[in-house]
C-alpha positions as a Markdown table, in Angstrom:
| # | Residue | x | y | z |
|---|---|---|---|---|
| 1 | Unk | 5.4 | 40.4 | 53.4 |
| 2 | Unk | 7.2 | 39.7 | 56.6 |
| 3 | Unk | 8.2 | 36.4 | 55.2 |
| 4 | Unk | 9.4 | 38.1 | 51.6 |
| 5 | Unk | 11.6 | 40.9 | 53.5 |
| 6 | Unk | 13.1 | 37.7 | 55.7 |
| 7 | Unk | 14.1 | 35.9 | 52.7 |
| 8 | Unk | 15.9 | 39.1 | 51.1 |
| 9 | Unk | 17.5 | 40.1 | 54.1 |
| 10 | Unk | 19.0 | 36.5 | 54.0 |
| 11 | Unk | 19.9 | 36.8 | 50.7 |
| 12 | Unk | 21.5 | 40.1 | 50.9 |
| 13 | Unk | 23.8 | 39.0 | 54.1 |
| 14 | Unk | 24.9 | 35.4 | 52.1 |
| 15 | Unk | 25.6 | 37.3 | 48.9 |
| 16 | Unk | 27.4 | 39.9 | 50.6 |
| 17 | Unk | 29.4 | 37.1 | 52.4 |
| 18 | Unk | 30.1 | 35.2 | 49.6 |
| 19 | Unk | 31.4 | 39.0 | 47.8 |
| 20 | Unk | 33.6 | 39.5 | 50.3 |
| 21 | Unk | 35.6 | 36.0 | 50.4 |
| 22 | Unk | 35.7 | 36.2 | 46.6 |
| 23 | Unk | 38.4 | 33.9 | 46.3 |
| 24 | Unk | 37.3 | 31.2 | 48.8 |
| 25 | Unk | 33.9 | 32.0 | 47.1 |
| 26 | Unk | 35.6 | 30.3 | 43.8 |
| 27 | Unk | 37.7 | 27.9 | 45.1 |
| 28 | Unk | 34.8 | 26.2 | 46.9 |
| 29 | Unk | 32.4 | 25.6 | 44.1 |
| 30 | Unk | 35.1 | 24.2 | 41.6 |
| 31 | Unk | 34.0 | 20.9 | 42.9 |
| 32 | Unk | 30.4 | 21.3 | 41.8 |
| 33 | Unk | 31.3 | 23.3 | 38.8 |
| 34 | Unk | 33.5 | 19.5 | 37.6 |
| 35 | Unk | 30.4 | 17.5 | 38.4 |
| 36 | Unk | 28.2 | 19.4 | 36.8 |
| 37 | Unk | 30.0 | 19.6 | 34.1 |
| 38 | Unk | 30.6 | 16.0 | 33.5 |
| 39 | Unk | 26.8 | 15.1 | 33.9 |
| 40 | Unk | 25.6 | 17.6 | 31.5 |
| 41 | Unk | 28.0 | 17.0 | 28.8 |
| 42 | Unk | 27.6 | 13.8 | 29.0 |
| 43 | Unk | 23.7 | 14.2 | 29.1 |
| 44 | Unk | 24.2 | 16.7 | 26.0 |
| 45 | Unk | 26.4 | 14.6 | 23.7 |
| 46 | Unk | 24.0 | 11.1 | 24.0 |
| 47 | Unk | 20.7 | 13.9 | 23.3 |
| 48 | Unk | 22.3 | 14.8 | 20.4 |
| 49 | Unk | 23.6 | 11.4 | 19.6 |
| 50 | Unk | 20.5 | 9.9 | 19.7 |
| 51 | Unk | 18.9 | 13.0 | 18.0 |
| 52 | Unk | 21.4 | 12.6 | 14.9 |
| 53 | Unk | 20.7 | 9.1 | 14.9 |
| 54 | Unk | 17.2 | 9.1 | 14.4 |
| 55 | Unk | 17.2 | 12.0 | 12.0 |
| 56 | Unk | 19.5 | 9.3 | 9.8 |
| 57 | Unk | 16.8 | 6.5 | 10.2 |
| 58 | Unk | 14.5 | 9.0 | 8.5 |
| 59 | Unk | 15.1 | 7.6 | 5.4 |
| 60 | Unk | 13.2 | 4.7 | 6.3 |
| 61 | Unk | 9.9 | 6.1 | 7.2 |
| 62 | Unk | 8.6 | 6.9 | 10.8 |
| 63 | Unk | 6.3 | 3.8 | 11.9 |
| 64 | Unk | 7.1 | 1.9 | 8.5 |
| 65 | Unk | 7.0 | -2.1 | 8.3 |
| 66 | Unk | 10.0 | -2.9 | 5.7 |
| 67 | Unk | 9.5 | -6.8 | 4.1 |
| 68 | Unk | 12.1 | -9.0 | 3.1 |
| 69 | Unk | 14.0 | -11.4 | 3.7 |
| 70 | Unk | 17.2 | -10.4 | 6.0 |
| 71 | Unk | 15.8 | -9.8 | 9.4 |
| 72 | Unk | 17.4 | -6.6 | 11.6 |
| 73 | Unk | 19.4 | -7.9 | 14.5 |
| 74 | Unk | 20.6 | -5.6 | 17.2 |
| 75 | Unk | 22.7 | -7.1 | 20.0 |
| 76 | Unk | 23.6 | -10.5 | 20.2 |
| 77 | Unk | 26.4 | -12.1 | 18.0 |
| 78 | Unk | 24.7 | -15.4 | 16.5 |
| 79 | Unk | 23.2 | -14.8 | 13.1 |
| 80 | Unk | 21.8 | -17.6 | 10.9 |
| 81 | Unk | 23.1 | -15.5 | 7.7 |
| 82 | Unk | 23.1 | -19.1 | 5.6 |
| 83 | Unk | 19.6 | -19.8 | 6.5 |
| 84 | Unk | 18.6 | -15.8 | 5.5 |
| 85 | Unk | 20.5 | -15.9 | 2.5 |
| 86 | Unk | 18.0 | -19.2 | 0.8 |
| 87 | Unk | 15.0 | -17.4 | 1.4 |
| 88 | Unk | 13.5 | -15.6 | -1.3 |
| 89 | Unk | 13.3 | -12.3 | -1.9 |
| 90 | Unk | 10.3 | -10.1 | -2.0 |
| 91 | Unk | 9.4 | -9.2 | -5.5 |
| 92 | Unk | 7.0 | -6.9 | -7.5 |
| 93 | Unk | 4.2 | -9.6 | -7.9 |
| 94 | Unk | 4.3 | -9.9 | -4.6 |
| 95 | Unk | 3.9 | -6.1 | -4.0 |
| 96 | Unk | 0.5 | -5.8 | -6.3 |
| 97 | Unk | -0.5 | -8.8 | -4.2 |
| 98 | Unk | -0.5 | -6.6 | -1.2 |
| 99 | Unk | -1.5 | -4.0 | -3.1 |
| 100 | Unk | -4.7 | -5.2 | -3.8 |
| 101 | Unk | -5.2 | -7.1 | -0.8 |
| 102 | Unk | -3.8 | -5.2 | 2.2 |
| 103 | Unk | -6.3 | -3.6 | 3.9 |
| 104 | Unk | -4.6 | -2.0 | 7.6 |
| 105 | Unk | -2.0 | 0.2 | 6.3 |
| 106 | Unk | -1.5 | 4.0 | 5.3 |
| 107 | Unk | 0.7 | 3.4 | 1.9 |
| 108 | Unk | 3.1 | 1.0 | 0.2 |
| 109 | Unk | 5.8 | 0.8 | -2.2 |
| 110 | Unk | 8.7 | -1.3 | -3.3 |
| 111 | Unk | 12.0 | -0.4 | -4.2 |
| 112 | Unk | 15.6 | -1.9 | -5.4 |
| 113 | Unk | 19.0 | -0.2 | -5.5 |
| 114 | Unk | 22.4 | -0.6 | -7.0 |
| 115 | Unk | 25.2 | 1.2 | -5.5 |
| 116 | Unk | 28.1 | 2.3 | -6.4 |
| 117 | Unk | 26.4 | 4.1 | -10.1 |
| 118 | Unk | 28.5 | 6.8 | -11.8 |
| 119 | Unk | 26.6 | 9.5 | -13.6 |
| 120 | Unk | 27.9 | 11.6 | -17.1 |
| 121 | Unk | 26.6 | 14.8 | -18.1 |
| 122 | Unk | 29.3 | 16.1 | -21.2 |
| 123 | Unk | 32.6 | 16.5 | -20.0 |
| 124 | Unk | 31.3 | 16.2 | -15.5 |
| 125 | Unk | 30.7 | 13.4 | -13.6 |
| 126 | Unk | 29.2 | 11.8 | -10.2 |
| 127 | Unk | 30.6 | 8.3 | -8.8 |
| 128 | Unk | 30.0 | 6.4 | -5.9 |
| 129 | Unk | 25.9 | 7.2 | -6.3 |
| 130 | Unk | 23.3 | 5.1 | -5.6 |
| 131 | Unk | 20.3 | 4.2 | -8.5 |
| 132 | Unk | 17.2 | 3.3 | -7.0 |
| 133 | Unk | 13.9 | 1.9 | -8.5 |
| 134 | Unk | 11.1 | 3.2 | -7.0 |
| 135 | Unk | 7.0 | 2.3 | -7.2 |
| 136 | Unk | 4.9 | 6.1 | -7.0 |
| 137 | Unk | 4.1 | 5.4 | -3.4 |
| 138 | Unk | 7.8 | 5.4 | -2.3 |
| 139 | Unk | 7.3 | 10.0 | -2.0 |
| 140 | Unk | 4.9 | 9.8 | 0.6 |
| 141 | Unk | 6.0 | 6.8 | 2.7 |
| 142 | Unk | 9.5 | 7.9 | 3.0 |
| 143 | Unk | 8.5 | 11.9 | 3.5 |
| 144 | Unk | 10.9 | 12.6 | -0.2 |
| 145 | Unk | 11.3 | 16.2 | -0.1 |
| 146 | Unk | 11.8 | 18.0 | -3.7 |
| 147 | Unk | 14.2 | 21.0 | -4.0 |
| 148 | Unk | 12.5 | 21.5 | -7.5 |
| 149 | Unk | 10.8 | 19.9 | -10.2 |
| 150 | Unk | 8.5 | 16.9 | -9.6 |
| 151 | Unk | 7.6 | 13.5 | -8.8 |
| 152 | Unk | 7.6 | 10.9 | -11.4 |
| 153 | Unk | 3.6 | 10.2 | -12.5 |
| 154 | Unk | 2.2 | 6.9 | -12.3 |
| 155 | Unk | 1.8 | 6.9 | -16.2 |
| 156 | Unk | 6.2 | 6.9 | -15.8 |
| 157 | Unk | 5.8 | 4.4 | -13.6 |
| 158 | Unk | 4.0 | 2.3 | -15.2 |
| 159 | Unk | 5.4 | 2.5 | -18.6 |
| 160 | Unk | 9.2 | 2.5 | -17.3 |
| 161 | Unk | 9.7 | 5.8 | -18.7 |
| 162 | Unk | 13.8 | 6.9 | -18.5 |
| 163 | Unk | 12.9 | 9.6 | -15.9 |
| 164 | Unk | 15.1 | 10.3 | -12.7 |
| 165 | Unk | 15.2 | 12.4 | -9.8 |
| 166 | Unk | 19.0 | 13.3 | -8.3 |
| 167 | Unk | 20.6 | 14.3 | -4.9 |
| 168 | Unk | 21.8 | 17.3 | -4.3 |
| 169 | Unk | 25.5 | 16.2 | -4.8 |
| 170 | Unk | 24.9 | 14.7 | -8.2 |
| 171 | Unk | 23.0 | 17.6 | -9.5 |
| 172 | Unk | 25.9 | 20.3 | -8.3 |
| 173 | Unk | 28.5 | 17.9 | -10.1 |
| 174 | Unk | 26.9 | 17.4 | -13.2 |
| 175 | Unk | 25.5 | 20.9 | -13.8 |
| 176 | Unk | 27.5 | 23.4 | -11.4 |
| 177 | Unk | 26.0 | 26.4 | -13.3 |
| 178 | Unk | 22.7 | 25.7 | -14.4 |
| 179 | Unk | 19.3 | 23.8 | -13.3 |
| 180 | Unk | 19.2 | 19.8 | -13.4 |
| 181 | Unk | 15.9 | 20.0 | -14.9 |
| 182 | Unk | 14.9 | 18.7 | -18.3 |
| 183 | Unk | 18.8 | 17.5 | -19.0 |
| 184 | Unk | 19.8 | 14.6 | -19.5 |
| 185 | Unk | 22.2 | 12.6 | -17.7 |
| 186 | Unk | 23.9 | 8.6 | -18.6 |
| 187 | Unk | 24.0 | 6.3 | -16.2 |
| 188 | Unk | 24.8 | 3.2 | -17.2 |
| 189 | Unk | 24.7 | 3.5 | -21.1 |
| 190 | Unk | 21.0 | 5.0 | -21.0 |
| 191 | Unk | 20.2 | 8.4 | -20.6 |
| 192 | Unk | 17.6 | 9.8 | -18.2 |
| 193 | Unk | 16.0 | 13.0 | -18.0 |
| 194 | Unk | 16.3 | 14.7 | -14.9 |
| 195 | Unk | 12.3 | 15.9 | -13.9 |
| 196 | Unk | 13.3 | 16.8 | -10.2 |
| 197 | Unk | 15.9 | 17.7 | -7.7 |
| 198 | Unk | 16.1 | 16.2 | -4.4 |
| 199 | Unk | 16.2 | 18.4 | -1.1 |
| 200 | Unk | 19.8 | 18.5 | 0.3 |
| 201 | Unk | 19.9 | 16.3 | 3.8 |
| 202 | Unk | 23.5 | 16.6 | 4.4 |
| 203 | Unk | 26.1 | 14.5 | 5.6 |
| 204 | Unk | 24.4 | 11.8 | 7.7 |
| 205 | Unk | 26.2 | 10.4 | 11.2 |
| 206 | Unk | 25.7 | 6.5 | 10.6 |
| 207 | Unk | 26.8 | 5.1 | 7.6 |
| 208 | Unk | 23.3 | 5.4 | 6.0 |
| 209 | Unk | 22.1 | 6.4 | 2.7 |
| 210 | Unk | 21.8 | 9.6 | 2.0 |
| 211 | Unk | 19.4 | 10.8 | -0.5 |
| 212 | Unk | 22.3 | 13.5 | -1.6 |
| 213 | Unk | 23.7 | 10.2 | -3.4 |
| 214 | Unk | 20.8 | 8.7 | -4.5 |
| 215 | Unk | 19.4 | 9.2 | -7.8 |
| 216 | Unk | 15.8 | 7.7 | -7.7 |
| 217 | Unk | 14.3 | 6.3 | -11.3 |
| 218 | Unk | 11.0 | 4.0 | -11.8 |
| 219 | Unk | 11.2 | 0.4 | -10.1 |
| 220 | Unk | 10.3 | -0.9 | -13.9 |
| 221 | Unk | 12.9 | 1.0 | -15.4 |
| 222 | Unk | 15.6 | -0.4 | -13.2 |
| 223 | Unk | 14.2 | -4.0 | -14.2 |
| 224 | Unk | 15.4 | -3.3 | -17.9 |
| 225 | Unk | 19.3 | -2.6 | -16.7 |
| 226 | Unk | 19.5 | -5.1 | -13.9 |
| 227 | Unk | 18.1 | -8.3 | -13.2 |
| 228 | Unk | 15.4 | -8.0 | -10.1 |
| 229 | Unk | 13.5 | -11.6 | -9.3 |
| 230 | Unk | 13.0 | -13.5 | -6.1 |
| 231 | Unk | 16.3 | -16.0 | -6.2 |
| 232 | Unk | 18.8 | -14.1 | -8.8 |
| 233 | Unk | 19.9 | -10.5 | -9.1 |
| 234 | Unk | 18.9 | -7.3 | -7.4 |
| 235 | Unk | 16.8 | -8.2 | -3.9 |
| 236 | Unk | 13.9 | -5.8 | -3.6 |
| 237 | Unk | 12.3 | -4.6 | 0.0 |
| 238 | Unk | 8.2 | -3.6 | 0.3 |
| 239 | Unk | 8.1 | -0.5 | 2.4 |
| 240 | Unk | 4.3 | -0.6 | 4.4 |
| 241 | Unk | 3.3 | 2.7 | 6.2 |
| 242 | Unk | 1.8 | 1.4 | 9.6 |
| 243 | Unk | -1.3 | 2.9 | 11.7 |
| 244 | Unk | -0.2 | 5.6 | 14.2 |
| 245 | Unk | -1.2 | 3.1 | 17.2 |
| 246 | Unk | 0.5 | 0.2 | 18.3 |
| 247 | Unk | -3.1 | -1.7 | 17.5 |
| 248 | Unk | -3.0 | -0.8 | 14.7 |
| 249 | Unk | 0.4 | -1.8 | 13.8 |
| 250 | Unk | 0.2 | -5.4 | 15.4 |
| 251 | Unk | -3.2 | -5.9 | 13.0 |
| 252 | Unk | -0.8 | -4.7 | 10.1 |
| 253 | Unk | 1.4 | -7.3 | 11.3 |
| 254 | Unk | -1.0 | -10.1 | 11.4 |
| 255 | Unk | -2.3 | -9.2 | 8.3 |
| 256 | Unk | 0.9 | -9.0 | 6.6 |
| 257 | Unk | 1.6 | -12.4 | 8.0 |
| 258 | Unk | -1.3 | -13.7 | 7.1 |
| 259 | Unk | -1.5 | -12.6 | 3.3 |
| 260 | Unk | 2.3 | -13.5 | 2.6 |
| 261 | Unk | 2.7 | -17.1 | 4.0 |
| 262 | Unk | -0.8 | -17.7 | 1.7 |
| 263 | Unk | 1.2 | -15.9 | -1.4 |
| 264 | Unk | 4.1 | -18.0 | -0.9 |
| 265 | Unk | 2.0 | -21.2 | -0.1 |
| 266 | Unk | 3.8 | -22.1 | 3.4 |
| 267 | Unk | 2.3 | -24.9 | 5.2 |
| 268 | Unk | 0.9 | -24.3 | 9.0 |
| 269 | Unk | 3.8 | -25.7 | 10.6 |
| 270 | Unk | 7.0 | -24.5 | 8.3 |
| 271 | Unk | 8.1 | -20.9 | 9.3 |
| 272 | Unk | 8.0 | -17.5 | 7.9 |
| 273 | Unk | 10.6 | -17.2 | 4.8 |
| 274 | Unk | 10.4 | -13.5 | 4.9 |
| 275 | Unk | 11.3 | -10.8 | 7.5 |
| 276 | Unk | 9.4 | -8.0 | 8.7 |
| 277 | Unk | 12.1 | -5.5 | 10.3 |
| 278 | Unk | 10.9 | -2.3 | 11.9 |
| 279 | Unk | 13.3 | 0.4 | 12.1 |
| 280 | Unk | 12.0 | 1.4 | 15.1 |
| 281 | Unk | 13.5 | -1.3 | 17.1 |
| 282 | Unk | 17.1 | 0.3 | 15.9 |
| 283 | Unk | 16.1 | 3.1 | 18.2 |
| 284 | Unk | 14.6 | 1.1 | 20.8 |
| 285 | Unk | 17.6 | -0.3 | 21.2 |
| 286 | Unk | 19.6 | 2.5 | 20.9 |
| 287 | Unk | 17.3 | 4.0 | 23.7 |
| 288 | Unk | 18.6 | 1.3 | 25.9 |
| 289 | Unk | 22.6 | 2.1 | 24.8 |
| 290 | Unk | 22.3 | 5.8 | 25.8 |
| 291 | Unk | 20.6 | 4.4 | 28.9 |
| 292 | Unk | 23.3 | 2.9 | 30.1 |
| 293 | Unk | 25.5 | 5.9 | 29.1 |
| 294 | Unk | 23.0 | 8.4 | 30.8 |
| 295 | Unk | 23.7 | 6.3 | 34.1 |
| 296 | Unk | 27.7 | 6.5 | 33.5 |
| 297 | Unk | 27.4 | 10.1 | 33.1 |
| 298 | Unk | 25.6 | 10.4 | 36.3 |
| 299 | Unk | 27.9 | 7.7 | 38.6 |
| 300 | Unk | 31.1 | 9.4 | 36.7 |
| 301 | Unk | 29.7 | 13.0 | 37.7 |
| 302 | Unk | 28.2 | 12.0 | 41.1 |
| 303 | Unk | 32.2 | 11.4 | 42.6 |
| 304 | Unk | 32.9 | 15.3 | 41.2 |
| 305 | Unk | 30.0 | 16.9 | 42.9 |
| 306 | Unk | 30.2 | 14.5 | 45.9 |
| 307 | Unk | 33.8 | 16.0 | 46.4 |
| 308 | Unk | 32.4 | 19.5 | 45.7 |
| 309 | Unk | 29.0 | 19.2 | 48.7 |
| 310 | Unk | 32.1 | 18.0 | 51.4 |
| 311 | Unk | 34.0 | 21.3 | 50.2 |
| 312 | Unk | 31.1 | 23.9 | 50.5 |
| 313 | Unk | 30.0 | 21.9 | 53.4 |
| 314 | Unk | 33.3 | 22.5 | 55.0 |
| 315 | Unk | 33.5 | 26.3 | 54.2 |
| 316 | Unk | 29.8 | 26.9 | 55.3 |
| 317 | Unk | 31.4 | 25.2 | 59.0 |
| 318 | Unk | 34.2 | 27.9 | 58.9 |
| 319 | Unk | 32.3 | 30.7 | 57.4 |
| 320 | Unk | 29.7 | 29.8 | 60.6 |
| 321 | Unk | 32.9 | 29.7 | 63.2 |
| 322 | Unk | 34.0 | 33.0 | 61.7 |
| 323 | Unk | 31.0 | 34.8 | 61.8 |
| 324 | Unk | 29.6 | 33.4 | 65.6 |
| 325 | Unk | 30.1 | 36.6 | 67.5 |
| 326 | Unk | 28.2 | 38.2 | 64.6 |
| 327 | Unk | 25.4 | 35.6 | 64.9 |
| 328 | Unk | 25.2 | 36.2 | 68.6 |
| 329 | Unk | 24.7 | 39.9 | 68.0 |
| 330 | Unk | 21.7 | 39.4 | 65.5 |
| 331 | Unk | 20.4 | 37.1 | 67.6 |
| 332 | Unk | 20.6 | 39.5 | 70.6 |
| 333 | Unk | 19.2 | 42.3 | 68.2 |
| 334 | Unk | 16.1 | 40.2 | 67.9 |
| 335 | Unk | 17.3 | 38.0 | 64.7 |
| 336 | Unk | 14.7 | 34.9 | 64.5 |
| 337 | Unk | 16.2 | 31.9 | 64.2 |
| 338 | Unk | 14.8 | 31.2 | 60.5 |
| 339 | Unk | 16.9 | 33.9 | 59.4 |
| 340 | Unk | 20.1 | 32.7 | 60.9 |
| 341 | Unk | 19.0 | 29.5 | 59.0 |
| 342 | Unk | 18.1 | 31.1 | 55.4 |
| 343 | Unk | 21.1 | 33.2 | 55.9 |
| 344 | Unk | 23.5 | 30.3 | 55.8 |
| 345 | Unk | 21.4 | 28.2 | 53.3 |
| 346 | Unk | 21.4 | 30.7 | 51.0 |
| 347 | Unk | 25.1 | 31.1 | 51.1 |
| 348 | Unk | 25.1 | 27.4 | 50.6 |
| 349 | Unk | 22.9 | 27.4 | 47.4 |
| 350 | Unk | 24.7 | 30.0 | 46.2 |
| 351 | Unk | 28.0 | 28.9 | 46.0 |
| 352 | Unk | 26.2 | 25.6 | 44.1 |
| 353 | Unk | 24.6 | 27.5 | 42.1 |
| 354 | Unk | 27.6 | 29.5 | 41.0 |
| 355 | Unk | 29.4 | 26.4 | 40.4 |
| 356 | Unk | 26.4 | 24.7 | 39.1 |
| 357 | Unk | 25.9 | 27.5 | 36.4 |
| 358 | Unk | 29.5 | 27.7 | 35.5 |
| 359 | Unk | 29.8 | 24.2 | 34.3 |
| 360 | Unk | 26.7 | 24.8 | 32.1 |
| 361 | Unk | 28.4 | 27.3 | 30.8 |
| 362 | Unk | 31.5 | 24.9 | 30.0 |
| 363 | Unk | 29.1 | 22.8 | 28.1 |
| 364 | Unk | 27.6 | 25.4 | 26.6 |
| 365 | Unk | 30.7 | 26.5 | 25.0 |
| 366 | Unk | 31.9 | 22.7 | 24.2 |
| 367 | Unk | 28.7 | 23.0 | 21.5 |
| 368 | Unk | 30.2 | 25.4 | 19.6 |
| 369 | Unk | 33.0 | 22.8 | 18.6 |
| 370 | Unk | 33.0 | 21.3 | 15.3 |
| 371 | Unk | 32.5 | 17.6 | 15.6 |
| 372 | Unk | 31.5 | 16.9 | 12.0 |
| 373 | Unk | 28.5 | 15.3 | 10.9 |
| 374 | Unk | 27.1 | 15.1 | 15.0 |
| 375 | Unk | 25.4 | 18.5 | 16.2 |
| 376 | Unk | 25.9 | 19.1 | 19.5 |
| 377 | Unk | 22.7 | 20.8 | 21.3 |
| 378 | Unk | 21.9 | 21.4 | 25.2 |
| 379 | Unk | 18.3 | 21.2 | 25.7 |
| 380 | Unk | 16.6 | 23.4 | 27.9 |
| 381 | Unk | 15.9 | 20.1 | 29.9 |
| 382 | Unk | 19.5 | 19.3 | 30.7 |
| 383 | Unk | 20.1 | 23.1 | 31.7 |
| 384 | Unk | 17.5 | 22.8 | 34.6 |
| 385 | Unk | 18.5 | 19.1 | 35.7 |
| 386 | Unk | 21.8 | 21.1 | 36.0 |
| 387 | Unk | 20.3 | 23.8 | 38.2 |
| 388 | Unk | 18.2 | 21.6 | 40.2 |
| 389 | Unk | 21.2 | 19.0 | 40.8 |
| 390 | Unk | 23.2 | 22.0 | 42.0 |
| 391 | Unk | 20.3 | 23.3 | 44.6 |
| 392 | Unk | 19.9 | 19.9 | 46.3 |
| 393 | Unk | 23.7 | 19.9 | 46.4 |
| 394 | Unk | 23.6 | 23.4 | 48.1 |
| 395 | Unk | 20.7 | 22.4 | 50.4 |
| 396 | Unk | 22.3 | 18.9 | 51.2 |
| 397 | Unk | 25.7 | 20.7 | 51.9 |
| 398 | Unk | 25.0 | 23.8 | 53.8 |
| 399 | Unk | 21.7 | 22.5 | 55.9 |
| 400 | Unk | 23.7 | 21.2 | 58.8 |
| 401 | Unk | 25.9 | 24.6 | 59.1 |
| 402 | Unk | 23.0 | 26.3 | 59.0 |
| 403 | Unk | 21.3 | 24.4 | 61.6 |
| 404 | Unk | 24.1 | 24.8 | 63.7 |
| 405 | Unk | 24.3 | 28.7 | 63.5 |
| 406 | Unk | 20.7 | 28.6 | 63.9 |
| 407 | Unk | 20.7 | 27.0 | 67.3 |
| 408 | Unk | 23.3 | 29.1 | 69.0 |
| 409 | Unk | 22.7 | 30.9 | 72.6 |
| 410 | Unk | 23.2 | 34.2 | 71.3 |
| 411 | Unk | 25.5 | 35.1 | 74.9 |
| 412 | Unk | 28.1 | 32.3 | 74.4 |
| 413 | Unk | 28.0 | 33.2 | 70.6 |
| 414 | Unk | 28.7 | 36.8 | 71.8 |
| 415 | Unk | 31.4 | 35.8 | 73.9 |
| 416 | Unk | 33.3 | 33.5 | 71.3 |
């Protein structure tokens, strides 16, 4: 208890200090308030960078192994694009192949797209679209969330049934006051009925596909319209579902190795003509991009709040000159030495924390700007590295002050 009614005492003589030089009070933790500032915004905008990232890989499936025959590349500036572009591509023999024979995986499908689709309904229409052919397993491996309606059936599939689903963007175009469902819509010279409604994702921040402007028919039906083989035509990609372990993925790997060099009939010693590209490895190596920026944000922020300990540290030495004949009479009063100390050191953390809190505040408000498609969001975890960067700051910058008003001879402080 005696320990508790030290501590508020202490607290109750810095915040009264800090009350009555309001003005120095402000001036002094402008410093921190920059430097905190500039780490936490910085901190914010690559969270929610990253975080709108990979919410627009999504459409690639979480832990998913995509086949064919461009391999991903990130970093780096030599690409063998002439070597890539003689390979063949994947096709649907291949995917009952797997099919039938892949045993370490949680779902497959294959799919082929052709962009850049207009779709009529009467007098309304939808450009710039994208049509792709889907296998039934392509709802669950890419997580396809339905609005309305349903999913095709594998009798659809099979048969190449003229059946689509549509985006959000397509179906507000082409019927603006009524339900998509069971109408029909041309694309292409054929018409389609419409048997569900995709859930709206919104704009997305890379330049990916969204499924707002994608409308998604049977992988055999798209064969009829376009040409889809392994040398000519549309290329097609197999999507494979991994394990949830990284054991399980590498087997998936092997496997997948294993079962298309003997469906393509490679020799031991010629190398893979098909590429297995994680998506994963986009954010991986994104990870190591906002890394780097993380860093910048703390080196570019470290100069601000460096500036900002010197100033409190400088005010804490006046504010202990000022108040030395009161120090001495506490002291002479019977004033321990730890509460000289906490006194000061509070006053300190104070005036960091003030400053500290202030520029969260800042970034706080910079979220509520409109930045497009990228969502700014402070996490709870940036607000306390804030705090906790300002209270090392305050300890760091008042403890010497404090240790030096702790220490003095109560008489000589009485006579100053």
């Amino acid at each position: 208890m005696l320990m508790i009614r030290l501590v508020w005492e202490s607290f109750r003589f810095a915040f009264n200090a800090l009350r009555m030089n309001l003005m120095r009070t402000v001036l002094s933790f402008l410093g921190v308030t920059i430097g905190i500032f500039a780490i936490i915004s910085v901190f914010t905008l690559v969270d929610s960078l990253q975080r709108n990232i990979n919410n627009s890989l999504n459409f690639l499936g979480a832990d998913n192994i995509i086949l064919e025959k461009w391999p991903y590349q990130f970093g780096g500036k030599f690409y063998p694009w002439w070597k890539y572009y003689q390979r063949p591509n994947t096709d649907y023999e291949e995917f009952k192949y797997l099919q039938a024979n892949l045993i370490n995986h949680d779902g497959l499908a294959i799919y082929a797209y052709k962009t850049n689709i207009t779709a009529k309904q009467g007098s309304n229409s939808s450009s710039g679209l994208n049509m792709i052919g889907v296998s039934y397993g392509y709802k669950d491996i890419n997580d396809l969330q339905l609005a309305s309606g349903r999913y095709f059936s594998i009798q659809e599939t099979e048969n190449a049934s003229n059946v689509a689903l549509i985006g959000q963007r397509s179906a507000t175009e082409l019927f603006p006051y009524q339900s998509a469902l069971g109408k029909m819509v041309k694309v292409q010279g054929a018409k389609f009925m419409v048997i569900g409604v995709i859930e709206e994702e919104g704009e997305a921040l890379l330049n990916t596909p969204s499924n707002d402007d994608n409308i998604l028919i049977p992988y055999k039906t798209l064969s009829k319209f376009y040409l889809v083989s392994r040398y000519k035509g549309l290329g097609s990609s197999i999507n494979i579902r991994g394990m949830d372990d990284d054991a399980g993925q590498e087997r998936l790997e092997g496997e997948l190795t294993g079962l298309m060099r003997k469906k393509r009939g490679l020799k031991p010693k010629e190398e893979n003509n098909f590429a297995m590209n994680r998506p994963e490895a986009f954010a991986t190596f994104l990870g190591q991009v906002f890394d780097i920026l993380n860093f910048a944000g703390w080196i570019i922020g470290s100069f601000s709040i460096l500036v900002g300990g010197f100033g409190i540290a400088n005010i804490m030495f006046v504010s202990v000159r000022e108040r030395t004949n009161i120090i001495g009479i506490q002291k002479s009063l019977g004033a321990k030495n730890n509460f000289i100390l906490y006194q000061f050191l509070f006053e300190s953390i104070f005036l960091s924390l003030f400053g500290g809190g202030f520029g969260i505040l800042l970034v706080y408000f910079l979220t509520f700007m409109d930045l497009g498609s990228l969502e700014l969001i402070m996490s709870l975890n940036n607000v306390l590295i804030g705090l906790g960067v300002s209270v090392v700051i305050g300890v760091i910058s008042g403890i010497v002050p404090a240790g030096l008003a702790a220490r003095m001879d109560p008489v000589i402080a009485i006579r100053s």
